[in-house]
CSV table of C-alpha atoms in Angstrom, one decimal:
chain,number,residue,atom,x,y,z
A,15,UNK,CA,0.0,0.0,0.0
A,16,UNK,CA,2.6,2.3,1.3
A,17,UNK,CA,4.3,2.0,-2.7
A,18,UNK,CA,1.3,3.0,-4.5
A,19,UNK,CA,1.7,6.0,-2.6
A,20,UNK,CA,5.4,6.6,-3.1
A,21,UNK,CA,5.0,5.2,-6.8
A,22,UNK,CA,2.4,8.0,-7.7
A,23,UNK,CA,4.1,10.9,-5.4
A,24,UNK,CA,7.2,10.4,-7.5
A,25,UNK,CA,5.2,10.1,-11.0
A,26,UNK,CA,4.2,13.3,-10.1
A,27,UNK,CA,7.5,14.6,-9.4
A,28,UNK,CA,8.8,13.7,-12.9
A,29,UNK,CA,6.8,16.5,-14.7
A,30,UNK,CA,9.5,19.0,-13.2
A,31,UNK,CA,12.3,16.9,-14.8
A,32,UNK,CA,12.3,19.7,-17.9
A,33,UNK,CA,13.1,22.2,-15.2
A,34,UNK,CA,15.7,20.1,-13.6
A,35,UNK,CA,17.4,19.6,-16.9
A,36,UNK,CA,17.2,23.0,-18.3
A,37,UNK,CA,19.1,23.8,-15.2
A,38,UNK,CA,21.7,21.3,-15.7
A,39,UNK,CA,22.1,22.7,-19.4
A,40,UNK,CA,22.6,26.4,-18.0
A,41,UNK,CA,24.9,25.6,-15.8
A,42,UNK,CA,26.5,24.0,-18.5
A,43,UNK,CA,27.0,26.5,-20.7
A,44,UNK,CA,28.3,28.5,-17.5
A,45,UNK,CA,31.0,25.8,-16.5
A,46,UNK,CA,32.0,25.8,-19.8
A,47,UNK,CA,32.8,29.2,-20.4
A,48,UNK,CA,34.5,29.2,-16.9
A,49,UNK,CA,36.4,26.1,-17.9
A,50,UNK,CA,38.0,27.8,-20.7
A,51,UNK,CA,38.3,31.0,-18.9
A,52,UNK,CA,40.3,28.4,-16.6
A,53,UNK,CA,42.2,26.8,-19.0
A,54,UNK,CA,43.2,29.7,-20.6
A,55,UNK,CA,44.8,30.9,-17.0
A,56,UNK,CA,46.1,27.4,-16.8
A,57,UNK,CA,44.0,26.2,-14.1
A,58,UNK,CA,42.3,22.8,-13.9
A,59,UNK,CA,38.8,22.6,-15.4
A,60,UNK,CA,35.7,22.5,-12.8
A,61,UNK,CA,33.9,19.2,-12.9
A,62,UNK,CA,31.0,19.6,-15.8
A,63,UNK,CA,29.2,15.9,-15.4
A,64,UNK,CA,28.9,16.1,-11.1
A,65,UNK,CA,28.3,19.8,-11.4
A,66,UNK,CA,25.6,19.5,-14.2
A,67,UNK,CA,24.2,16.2,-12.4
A,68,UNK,CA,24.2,18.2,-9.1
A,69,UNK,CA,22.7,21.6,-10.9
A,70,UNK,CA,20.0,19.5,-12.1
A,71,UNK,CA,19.2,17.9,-8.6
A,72,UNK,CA,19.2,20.9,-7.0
A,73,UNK,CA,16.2,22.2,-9.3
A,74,UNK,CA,14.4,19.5,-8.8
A,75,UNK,CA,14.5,19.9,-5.1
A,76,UNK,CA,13.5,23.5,-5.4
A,77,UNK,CA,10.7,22.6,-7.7
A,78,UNK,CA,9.6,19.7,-5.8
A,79,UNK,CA,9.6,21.7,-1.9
A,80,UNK,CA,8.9,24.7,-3.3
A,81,UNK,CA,7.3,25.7,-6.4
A,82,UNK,CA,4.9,23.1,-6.9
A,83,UNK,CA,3.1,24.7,-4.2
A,84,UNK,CA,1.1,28.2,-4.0
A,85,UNK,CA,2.2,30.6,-1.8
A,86,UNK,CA,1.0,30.4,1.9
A,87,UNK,CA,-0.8,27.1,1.1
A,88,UNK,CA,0.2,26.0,4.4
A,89,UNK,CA,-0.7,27.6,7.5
A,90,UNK,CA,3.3,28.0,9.0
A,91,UNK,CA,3.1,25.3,10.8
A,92,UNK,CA,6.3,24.2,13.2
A,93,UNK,CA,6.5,20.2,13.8
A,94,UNK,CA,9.1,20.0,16.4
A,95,UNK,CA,8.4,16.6,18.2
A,96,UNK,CA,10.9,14.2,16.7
A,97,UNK,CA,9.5,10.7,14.7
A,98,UNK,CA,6.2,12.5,14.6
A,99,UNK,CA,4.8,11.7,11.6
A,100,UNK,CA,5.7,8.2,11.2
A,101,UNK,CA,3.2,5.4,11.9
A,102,UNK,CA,0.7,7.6,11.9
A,103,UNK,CA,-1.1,6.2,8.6
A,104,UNK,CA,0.0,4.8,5.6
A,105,UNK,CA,0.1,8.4,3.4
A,106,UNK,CA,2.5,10.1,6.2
A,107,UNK,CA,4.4,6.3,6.1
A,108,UNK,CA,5.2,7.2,2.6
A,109,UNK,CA,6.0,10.8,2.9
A,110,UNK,CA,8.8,9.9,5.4
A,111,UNK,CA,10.6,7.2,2.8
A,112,UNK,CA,10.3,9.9,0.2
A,113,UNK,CA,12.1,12.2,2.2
A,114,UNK,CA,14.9,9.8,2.5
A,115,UNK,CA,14.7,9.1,-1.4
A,116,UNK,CA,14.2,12.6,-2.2
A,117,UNK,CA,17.7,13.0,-0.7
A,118,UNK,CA,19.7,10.0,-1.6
A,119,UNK,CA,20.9,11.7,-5.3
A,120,UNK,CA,21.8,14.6,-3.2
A,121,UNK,CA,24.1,12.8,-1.5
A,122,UNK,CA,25.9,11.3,-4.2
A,123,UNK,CA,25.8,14.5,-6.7
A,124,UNK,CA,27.2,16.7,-3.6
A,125,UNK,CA,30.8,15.2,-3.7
A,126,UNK,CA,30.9,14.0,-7.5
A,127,UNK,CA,30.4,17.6,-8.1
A,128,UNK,CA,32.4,19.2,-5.4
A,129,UNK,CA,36.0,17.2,-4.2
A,130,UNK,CA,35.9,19.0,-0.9
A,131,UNK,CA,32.7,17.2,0.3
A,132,UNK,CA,34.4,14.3,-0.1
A,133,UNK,CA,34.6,13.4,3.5
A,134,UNK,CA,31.3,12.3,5.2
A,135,UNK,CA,30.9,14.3,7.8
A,136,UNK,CA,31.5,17.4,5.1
A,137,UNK,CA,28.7,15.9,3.2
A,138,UNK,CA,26.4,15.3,5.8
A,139,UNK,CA,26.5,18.6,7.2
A,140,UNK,CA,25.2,19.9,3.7
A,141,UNK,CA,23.0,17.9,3.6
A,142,UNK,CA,22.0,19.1,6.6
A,143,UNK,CA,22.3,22.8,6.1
A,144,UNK,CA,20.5,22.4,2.8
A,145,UNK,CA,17.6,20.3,4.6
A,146,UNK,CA,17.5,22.9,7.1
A,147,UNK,CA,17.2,25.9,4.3
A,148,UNK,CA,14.2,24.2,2.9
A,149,UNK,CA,12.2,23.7,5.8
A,150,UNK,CA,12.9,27.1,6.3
A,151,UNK,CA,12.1,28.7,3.5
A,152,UNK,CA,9.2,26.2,3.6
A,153,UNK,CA,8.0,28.3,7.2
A,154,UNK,CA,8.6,31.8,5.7
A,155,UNK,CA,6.7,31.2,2.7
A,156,UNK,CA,4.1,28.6,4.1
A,157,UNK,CA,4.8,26.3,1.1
A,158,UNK,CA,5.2,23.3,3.4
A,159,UNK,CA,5.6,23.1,7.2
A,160,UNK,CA,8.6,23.2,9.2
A,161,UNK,CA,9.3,18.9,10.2
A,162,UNK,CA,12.5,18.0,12.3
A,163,UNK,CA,11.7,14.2,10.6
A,164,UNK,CA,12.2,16.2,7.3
A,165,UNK,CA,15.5,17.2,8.1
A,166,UNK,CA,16.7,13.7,9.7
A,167,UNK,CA,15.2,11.5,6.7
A,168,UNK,CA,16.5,14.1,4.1
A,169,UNK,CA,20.0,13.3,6.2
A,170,UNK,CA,19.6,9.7,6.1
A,171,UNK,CA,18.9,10.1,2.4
A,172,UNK,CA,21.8,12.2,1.9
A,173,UNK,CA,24.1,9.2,3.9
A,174,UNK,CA,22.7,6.5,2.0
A,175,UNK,CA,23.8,9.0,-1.2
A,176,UNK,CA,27.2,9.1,0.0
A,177,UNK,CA,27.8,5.6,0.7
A,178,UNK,CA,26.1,4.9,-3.0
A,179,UNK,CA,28.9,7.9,-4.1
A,180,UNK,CA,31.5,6.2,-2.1
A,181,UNK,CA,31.0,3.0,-3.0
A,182,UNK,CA,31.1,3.9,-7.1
A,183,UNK,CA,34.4,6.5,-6.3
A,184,UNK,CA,36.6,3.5,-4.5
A,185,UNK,CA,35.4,1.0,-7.1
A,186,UNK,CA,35.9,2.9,-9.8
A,187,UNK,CA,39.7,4.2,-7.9
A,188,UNK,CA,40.2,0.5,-7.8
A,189,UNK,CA,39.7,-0.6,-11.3
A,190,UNK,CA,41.8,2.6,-12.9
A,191,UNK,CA,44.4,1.5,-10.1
A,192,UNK,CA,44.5,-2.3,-11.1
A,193,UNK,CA,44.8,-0.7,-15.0
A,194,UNK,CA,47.7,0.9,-14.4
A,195,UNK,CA,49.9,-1.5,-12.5
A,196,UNK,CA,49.3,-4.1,-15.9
């Protein structure tokens, strides 16, 4: 039951891929001009597929928290009480594993696109700062309410995105190692 609901939230969420990838294709452009502003200086080139991938999520967040919803559509509400909203029916069930999995690429994009986030608790914290923002922003506009189980299942989401990320990075650092010892 809990799927059906998770399944159709996240059909939902696909009609703001467009935004999410016209995003990716700005920042494009952008990164490349930088990059050959940079390589003209000499300087190593900014990553352009994490940075894209990671411009693109970051839309999609926006659009998803904030923009799919009319202004003051929620009445400012503050949920303080931690593990609140879980098991109280099968609808909150499913918005509290789509937190998680509306983090989860998050995670991973953060530190493809930006080697200083590379170390967990760097990446966490984003994550956490970022969470935070949105709920936020979220109170101020009353285009959501205010959750601390947001913020720790957009966290979790954003760990489980970093072990994915670290996981892929090692492999990957293993394989190109193993090539060039032949």
């Amino acid at each position: 039951m809990i799927w059906k609901y998770i399944i159709r939230d996240l059909n939902g969420a696909m009609q703001y891929l467009p935004y999410g990838v016209m995003a990716g294709a700005v920042m494009g452009l952008i990164l490349n001009a930088m990059n050959a502003r940079r390589e003209r200086k000499g300087k190593e080139a900014f990553p352009m597929a994490g940075l894209m991938v990671f411009s693109l999520y970051l839309m999609i967040i926006l659009v998803i928290t904030f923009f799919s919803r009319e202004d003051g559509s929620r009445n400012r509400a503050m949920d303080l009480e931690l593990f609140s909203t879980w098991g109280i029916n099968t609808r909150n069930n499913a918005f509290v594993v789509e937190n998680v999995l509306l983090f989860i690429p998050y995670g991973f994009a953060c530190p493809w696109a930006f080697p200083w986030l590379r170390g967990f608790f760097r990446n966490i914290f984003v994550a956490f700062v970022t969470s935070l923002g949105v709920e936020t922003f979220q109170l101020i506009t009353g285009r959501g309410y205010f959750q601390i189980d947001d913020i720790l299942t957009n966290v979790l989401g954003g760990i489980i995105g970093y072990w994915m990320f670290w996981l892929v990075y090692h492999t990957l650092q293993r394989i190109r190692g193993s090539r060039s010892t032949r």
